[in-house]
Coordinates of C-alpha atoms in Angstrom, one line a residue:
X1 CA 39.1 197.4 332.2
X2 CA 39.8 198.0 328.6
X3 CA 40.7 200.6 326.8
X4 CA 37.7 201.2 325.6
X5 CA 35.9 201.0 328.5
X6 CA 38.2 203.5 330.0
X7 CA 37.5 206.2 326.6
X8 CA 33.8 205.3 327.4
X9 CA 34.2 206.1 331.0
X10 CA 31.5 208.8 332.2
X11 CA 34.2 209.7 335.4
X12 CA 36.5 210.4 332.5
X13 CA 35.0 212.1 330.2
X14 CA 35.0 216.0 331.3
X15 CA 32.3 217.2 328.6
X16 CA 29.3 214.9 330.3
X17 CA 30.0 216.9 333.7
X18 CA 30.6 220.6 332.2
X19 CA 29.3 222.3 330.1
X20 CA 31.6 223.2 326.7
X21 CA 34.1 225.8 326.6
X22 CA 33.6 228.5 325.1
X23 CA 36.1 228.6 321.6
X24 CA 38.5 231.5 322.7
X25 CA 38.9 229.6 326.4
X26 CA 39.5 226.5 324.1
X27 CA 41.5 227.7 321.7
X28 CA 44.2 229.2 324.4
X29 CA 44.3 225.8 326.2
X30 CA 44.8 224.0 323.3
X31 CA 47.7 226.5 322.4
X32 CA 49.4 225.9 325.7
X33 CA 48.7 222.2 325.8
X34 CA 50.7 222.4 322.2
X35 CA 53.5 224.9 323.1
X36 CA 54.3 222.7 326.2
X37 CA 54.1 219.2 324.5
X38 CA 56.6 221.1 321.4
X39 CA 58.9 222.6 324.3
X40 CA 58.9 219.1 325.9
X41 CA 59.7 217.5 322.4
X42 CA 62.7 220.4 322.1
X43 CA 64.2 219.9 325.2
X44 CA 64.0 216.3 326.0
X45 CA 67.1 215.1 324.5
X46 CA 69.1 217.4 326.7
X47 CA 67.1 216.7 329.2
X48 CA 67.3 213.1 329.5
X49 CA 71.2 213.2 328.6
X50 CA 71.9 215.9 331.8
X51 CA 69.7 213.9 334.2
X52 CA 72.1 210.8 333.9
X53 CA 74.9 212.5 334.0
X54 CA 73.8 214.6 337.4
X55 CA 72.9 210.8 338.8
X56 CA 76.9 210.2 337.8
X57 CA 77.7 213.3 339.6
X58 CA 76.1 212.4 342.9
X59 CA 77.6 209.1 342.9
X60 CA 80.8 210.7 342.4
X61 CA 80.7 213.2 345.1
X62 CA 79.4 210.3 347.4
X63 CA 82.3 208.4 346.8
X64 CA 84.9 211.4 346.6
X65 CA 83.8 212.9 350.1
X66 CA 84.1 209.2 351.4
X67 CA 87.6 208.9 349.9
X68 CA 88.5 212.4 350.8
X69 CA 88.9 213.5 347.6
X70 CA 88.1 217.1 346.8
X71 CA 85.3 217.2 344.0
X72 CA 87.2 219.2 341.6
X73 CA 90.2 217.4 342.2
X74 CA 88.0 214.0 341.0
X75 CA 86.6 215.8 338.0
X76 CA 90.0 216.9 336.8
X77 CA 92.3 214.3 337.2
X78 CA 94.6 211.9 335.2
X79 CA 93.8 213.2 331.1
X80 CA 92.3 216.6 332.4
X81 CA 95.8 217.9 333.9
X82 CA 97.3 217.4 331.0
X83 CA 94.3 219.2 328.9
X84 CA 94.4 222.0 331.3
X85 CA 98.3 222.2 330.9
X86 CA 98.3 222.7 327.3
X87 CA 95.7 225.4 327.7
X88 CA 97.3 226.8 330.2
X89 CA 100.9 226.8 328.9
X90 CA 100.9 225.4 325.1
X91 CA 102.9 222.2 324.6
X92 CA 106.1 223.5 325.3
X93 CA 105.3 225.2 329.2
X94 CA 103.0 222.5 330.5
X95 CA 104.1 221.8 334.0
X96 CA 106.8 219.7 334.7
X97 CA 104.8 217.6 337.3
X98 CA 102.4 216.1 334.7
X99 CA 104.0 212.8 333.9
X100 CA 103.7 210.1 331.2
X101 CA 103.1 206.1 332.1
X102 CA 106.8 206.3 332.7
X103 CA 106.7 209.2 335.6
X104 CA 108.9 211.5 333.1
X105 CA 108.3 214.7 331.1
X106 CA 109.8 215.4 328.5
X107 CA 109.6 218.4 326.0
X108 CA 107.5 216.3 323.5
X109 CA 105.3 214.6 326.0
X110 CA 102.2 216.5 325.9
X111 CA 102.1 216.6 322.2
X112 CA 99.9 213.2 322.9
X113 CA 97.1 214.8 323.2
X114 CA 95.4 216.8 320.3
X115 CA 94.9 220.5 320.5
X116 CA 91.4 220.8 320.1
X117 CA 89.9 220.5 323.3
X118 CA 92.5 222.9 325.5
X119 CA 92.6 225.1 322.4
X120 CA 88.3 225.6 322.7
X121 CA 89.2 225.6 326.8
X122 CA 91.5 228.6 326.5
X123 CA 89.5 230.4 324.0
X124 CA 86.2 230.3 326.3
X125 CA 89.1 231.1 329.2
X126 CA 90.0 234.0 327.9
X127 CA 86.7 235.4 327.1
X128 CA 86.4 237.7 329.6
X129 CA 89.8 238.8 329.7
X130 CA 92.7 238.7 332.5
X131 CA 91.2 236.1 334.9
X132 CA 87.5 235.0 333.0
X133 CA 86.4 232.2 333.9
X134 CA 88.6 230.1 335.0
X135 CA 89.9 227.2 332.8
X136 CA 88.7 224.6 335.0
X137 CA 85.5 226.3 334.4
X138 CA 85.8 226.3 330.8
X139 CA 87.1 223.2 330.3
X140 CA 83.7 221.9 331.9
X141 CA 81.4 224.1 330.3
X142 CA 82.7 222.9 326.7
X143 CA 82.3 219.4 328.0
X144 CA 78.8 219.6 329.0
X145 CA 77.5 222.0 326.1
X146 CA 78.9 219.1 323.5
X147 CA 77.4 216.3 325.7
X148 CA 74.0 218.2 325.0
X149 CA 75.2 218.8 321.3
X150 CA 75.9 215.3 320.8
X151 CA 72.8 214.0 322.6
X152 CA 70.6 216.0 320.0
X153 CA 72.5 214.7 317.5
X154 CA 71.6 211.1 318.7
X155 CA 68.1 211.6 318.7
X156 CA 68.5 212.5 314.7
X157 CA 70.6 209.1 314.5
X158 CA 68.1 207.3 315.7
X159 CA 65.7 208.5 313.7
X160 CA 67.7 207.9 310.3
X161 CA 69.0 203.9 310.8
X162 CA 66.1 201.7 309.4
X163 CA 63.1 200.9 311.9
X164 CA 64.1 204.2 313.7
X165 CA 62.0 206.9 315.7
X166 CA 62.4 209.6 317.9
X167 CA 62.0 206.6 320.6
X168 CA 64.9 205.0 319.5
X169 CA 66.8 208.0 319.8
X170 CA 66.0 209.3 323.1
X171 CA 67.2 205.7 324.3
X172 CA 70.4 206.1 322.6
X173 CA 70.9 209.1 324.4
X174 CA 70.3 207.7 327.7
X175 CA 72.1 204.6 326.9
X176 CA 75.1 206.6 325.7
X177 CA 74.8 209.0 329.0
X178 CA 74.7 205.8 330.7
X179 CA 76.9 203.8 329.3
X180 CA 80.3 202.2 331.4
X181 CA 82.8 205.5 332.2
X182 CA 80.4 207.9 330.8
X183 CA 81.9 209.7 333.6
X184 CA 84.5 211.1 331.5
X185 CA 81.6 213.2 329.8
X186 CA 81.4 214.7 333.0
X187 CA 85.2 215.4 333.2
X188 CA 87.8 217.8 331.5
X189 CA 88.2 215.2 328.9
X190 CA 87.8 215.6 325.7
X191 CA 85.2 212.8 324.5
X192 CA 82.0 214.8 325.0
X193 CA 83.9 217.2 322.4
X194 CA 84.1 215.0 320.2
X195 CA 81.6 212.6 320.2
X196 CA 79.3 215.7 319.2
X197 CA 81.5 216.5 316.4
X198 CA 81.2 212.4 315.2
X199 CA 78.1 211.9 315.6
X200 CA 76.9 214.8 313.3
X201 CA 79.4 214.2 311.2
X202 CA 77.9 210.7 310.4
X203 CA 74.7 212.5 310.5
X204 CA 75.5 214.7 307.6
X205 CA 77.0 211.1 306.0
X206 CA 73.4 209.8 306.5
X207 CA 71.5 212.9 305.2
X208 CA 73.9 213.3 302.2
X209 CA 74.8 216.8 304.1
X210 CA 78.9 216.5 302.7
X211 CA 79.9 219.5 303.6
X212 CA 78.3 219.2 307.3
X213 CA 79.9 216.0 307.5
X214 CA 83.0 216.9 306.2
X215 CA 83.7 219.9 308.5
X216 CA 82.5 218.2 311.8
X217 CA 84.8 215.8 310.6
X218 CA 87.7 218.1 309.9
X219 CA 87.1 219.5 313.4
X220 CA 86.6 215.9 315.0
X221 CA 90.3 215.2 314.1
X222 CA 92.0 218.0 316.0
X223 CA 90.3 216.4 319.1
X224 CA 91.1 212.6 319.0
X225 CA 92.9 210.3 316.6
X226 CA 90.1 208.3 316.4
X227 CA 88.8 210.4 313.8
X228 CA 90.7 208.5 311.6
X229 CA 87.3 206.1 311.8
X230 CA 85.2 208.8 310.9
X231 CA 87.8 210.1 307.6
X232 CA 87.4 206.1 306.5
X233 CA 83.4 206.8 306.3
X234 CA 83.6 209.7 304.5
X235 CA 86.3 208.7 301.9
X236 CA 84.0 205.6 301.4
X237 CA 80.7 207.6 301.3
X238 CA 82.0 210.3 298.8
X239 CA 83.5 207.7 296.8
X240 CA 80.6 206.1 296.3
X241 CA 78.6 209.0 296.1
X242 CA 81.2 210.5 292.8
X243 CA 81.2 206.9 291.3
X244 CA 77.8 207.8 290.7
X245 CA 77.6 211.5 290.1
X246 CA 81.1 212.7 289.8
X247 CA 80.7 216.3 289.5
X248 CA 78.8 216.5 292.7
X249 CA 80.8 219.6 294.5
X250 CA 79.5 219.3 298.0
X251 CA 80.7 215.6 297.7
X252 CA 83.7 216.7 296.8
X253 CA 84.2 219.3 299.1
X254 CA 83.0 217.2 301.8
X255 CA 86.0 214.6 301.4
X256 CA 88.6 217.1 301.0
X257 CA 87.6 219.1 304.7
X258 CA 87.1 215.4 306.5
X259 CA 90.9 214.7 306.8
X260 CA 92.2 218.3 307.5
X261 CA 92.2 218.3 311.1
X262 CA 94.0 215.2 311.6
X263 CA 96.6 215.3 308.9
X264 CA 97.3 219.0 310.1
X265 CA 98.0 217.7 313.6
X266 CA 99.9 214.6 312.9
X267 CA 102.0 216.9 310.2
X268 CA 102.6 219.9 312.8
X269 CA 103.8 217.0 315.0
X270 CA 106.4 215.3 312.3
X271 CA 107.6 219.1 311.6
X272 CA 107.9 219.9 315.3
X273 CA 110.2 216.8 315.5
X274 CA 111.8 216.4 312.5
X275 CA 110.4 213.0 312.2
X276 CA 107.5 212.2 309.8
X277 CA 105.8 209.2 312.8
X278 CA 106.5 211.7 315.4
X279 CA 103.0 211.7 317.3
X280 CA 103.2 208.2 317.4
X281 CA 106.9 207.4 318.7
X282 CA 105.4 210.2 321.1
X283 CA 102.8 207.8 322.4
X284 CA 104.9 205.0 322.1
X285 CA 107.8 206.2 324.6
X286 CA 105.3 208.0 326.4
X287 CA 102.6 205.0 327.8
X288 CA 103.8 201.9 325.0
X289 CA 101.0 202.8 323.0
X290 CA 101.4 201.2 319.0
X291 CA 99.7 198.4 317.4
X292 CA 100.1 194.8 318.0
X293 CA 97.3 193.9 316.4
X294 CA 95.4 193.0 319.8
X295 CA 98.0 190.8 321.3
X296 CA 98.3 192.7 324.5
X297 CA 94.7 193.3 325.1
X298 CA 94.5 189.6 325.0
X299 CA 97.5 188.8 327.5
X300 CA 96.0 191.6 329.8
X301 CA 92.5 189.9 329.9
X302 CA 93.5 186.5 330.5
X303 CA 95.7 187.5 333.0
X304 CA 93.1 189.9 334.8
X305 CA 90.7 186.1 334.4
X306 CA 93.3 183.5 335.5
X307 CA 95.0 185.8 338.7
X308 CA 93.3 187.7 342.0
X309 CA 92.5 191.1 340.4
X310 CA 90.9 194.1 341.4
X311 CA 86.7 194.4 340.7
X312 CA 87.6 197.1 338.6
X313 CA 90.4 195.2 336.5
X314 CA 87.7 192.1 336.0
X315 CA 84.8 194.6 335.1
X316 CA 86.9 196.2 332.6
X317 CA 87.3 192.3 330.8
X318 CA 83.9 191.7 331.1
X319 CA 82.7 195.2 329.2
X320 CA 85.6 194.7 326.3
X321 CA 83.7 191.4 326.2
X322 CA 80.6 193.0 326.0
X323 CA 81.5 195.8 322.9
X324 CA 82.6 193.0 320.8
X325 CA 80.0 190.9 321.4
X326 CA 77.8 194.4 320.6
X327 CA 80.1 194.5 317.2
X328 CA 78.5 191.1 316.2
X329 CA 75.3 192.2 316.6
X330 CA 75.6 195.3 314.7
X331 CA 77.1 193.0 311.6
X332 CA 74.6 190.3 312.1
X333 CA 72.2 192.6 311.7
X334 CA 73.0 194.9 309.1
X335 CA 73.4 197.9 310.6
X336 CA 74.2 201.2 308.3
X337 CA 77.4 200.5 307.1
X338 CA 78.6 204.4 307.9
X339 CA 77.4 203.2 311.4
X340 CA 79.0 199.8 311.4
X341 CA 82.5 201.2 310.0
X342 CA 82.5 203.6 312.3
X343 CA 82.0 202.0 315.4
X344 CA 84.1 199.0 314.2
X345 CA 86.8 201.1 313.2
X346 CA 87.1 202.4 316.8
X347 CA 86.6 199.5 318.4
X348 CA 89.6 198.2 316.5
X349 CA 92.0 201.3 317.0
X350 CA 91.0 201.0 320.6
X351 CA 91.8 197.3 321.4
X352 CA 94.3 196.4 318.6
X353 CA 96.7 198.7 320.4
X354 CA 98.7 198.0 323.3
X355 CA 98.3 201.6 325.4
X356 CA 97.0 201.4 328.9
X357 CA 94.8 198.8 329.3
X358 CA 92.5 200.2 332.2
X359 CA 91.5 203.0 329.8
X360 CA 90.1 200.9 327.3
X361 CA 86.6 201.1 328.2
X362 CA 86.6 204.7 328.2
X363 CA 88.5 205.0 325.0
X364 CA 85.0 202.4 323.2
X365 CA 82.8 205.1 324.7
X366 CA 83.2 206.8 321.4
X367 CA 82.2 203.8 319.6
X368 CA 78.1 205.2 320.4
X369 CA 77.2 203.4 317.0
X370 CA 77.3 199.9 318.4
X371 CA 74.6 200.9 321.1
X372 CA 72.0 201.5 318.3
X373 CA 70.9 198.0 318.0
X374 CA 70.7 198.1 322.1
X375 CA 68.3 201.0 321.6
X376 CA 66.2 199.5 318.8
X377 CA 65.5 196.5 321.1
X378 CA 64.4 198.8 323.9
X379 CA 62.3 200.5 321.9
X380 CA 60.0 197.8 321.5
X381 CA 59.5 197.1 324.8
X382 CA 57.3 198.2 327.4
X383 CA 58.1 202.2 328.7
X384 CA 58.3 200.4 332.1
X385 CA 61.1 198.2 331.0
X386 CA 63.0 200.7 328.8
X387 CA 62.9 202.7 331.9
X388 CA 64.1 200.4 334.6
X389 CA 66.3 199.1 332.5
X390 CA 68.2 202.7 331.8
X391 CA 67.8 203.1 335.5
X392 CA 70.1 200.3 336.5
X393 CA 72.3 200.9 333.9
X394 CA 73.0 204.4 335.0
X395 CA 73.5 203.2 339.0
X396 CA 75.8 200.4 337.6
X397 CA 77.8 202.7 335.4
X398 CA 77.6 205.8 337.8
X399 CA 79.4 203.4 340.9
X400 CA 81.8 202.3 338.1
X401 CA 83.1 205.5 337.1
X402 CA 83.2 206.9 340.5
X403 CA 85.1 203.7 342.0
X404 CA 87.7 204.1 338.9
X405 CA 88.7 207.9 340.1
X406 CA 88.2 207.1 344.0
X407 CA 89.7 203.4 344.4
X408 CA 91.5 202.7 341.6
X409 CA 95.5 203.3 341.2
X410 CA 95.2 203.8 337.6
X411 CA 94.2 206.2 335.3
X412 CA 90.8 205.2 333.8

């Protein structure tokens, strides 16, 4: 039957069988048919971006009860003792169990990790006074609230890049809620934080919104160093921006607040110890992390292809695969170069370094950009297929991340 025939269907069409309503009944059902299909619109984004995760969740406690793992234990491990440390104790009285890749602690070792996320944990911690809520707690409730945050900011994404629509964003969001070690977003870790801080931040790049960019931005880099990526887009936006109109103040503005929070950090760190690199000869005694232009991300995959591995080690090949192939994409087919720097930009800081290598696909989870053309492709297809597709995507990446914190050694 066609469509037509259906709109032309006597069965179907209520007004042939009763008799009209009167205008006030109408009127109200009409308002009530709008206000739900606007509070639908409002709160799908959060909506679809908390349903994945929960799925993750389940999986996770599945696997954790299994493993005889206590939940919370699972949700704060490796990254989130050391989070919950700082906020806890500040760098200097984090507990001397929390160790490095090396199994030592010394007085400089938590300085690795920016202050941003335990600073917010503490903060909504110590709300309540003595005791509050707890900075496990707080810790997830900052997590989830930015995963939410970030997922609305998606939906605007997805809407700006050319041949967007609200469509396209609503599958980003599931695709990034989905996507491999998403877990983490469900964790005291602090990518949620600041994926919602990046991705509005590039927002407010697209929009011409400087000073929105520029302070989410700011923010962005007391959370994670790769908000160096997100200071690169800026500079080169507001540069471009000036070239053309250089007594725009917002621009201006803008480009001066991106780099603040990082270059505060990274200077606090040099002054703490008297050594102007002294966050990175942190990392680097701590877990070997510097750049080597890629050599040992390379060594570690061909060895984790050419010897008995792990499932786990030979997933994590195959998804590093998978982002760069993803990178090509996004160049071949001219994605938004704010976009394509971005997610490039992490993507490089990730694997040109030679850190921990299991972690690598949880560190490109911030790289969201390079799902866009994903999304775009999904959007033309059937709702069926989007939707089966999302489906075993978040089944796939729900057993992943709850294998990596119930079977695997290493953190993830």
């Amino acid at each position: 039957m066609s469509t037509t025939d259906l709109d032309s269907d006597p069965i179907l069409d209520v007004d042939d069988e009763e008799p009209d309503e009167e205008p006030e009944v109408r009127a109200s059902r009409v308002r009530r048919e709008w206000t739900a299909r606007r509070l639908a619109t409002l709160l799908a984004p959060g909506l679809i971006y908390l349903a994945i995760r929960e799925v993750g969740l389940l999986v996770l406690t599945w696997m954790a009860s299994a493993n005889g793992y206590p939940m919370a234990d699972r949700l704060t491990a490796w990254d989130g003792q050391w989070f919950l440390g700082i906020a806890q104790g500040g760098y200097d009285g984090t507990p001397p169990e929390l160790k490095d890749a090396y199994y030592q602690h010394r007085g400089d070792t938590a300085m690795a990790f920016f202050p941003g996320y335990p600073t917010g944990i503490r903060w909504l911690a110590g709300i309540d006074g003595p005791g509050g809520i707890g900075l496990v707690t707080a810790g997830l409730t900052i997590t989830i609230v930015s995963g939410v945050i970030c997922a609305y900011g998606l939906v605007r994404l997805g809407q700006l890049v050319e041949g967007g629509s609200r469509r396209v964003g609503l599958i980003l969001v599931a695709l990034f809620a989905a996507a491999p070690m998403s877990i983490v977003l469900s964790m005291v870790y602090s990518e949620a934080l600041f994926c919602a801080l990046a991705v509005w931040s590039l927002v407010g790049v697209l929009e011409r919104r400087w000073v929105l960019a520029g302070i989410c931005c700011g923010l962005a880099g007391l959370v994670r160093p790769t908000a160096a990526a997100l200071i690169l887009v800026i500079g080169l936006a507001v540069a471009i921006t000036l070239i053309k109109r250089w007594d725009d103040g917002r621009a201006w503005l803008g480009g001066l607040l991106a780099p603040v929070g990082l270059v505060a950090y990274l200077g606090f760190v040099a002054a703490k110890l008297h050594n102007p690199s002294g966050w990175f000869g942190v990392q680097q005694r701590g877990w070997n992390s510097r750049f080597d232009a890629g050599l040992s991300t390379w060594q570690n995959a061909v060895d984790t292809l050419t010897r008995q591995q792990d499932v786990f080690a030979i997933l994590n090949v195959g998804l590093i695969i998978a982002a760069l192939v993803l990178a090509v994409i996004c160049v071949v087919r001219r994605q938004e170069w704010p976009l394509l720097v971005y997610g490039l930009g992490v993507l490089a800081m990730d694997l040109a370094s030679n850190g921990l290598f299991y972690s690598k696909v949880r560190l490109m989870l911030t790289a969201f950009t390079l799902l866009v053309p994903v999304a775009m492709g999904l959007a033309k297809r059937r709702t069926s297929t989007a939707v089966i597709t999302i489906c075993a995507l978040t089944l796939a990446s729900s057993w992943l991340g709850a294998y990596g914190l119930t079977n695997w050694g290493y953190a993830i």
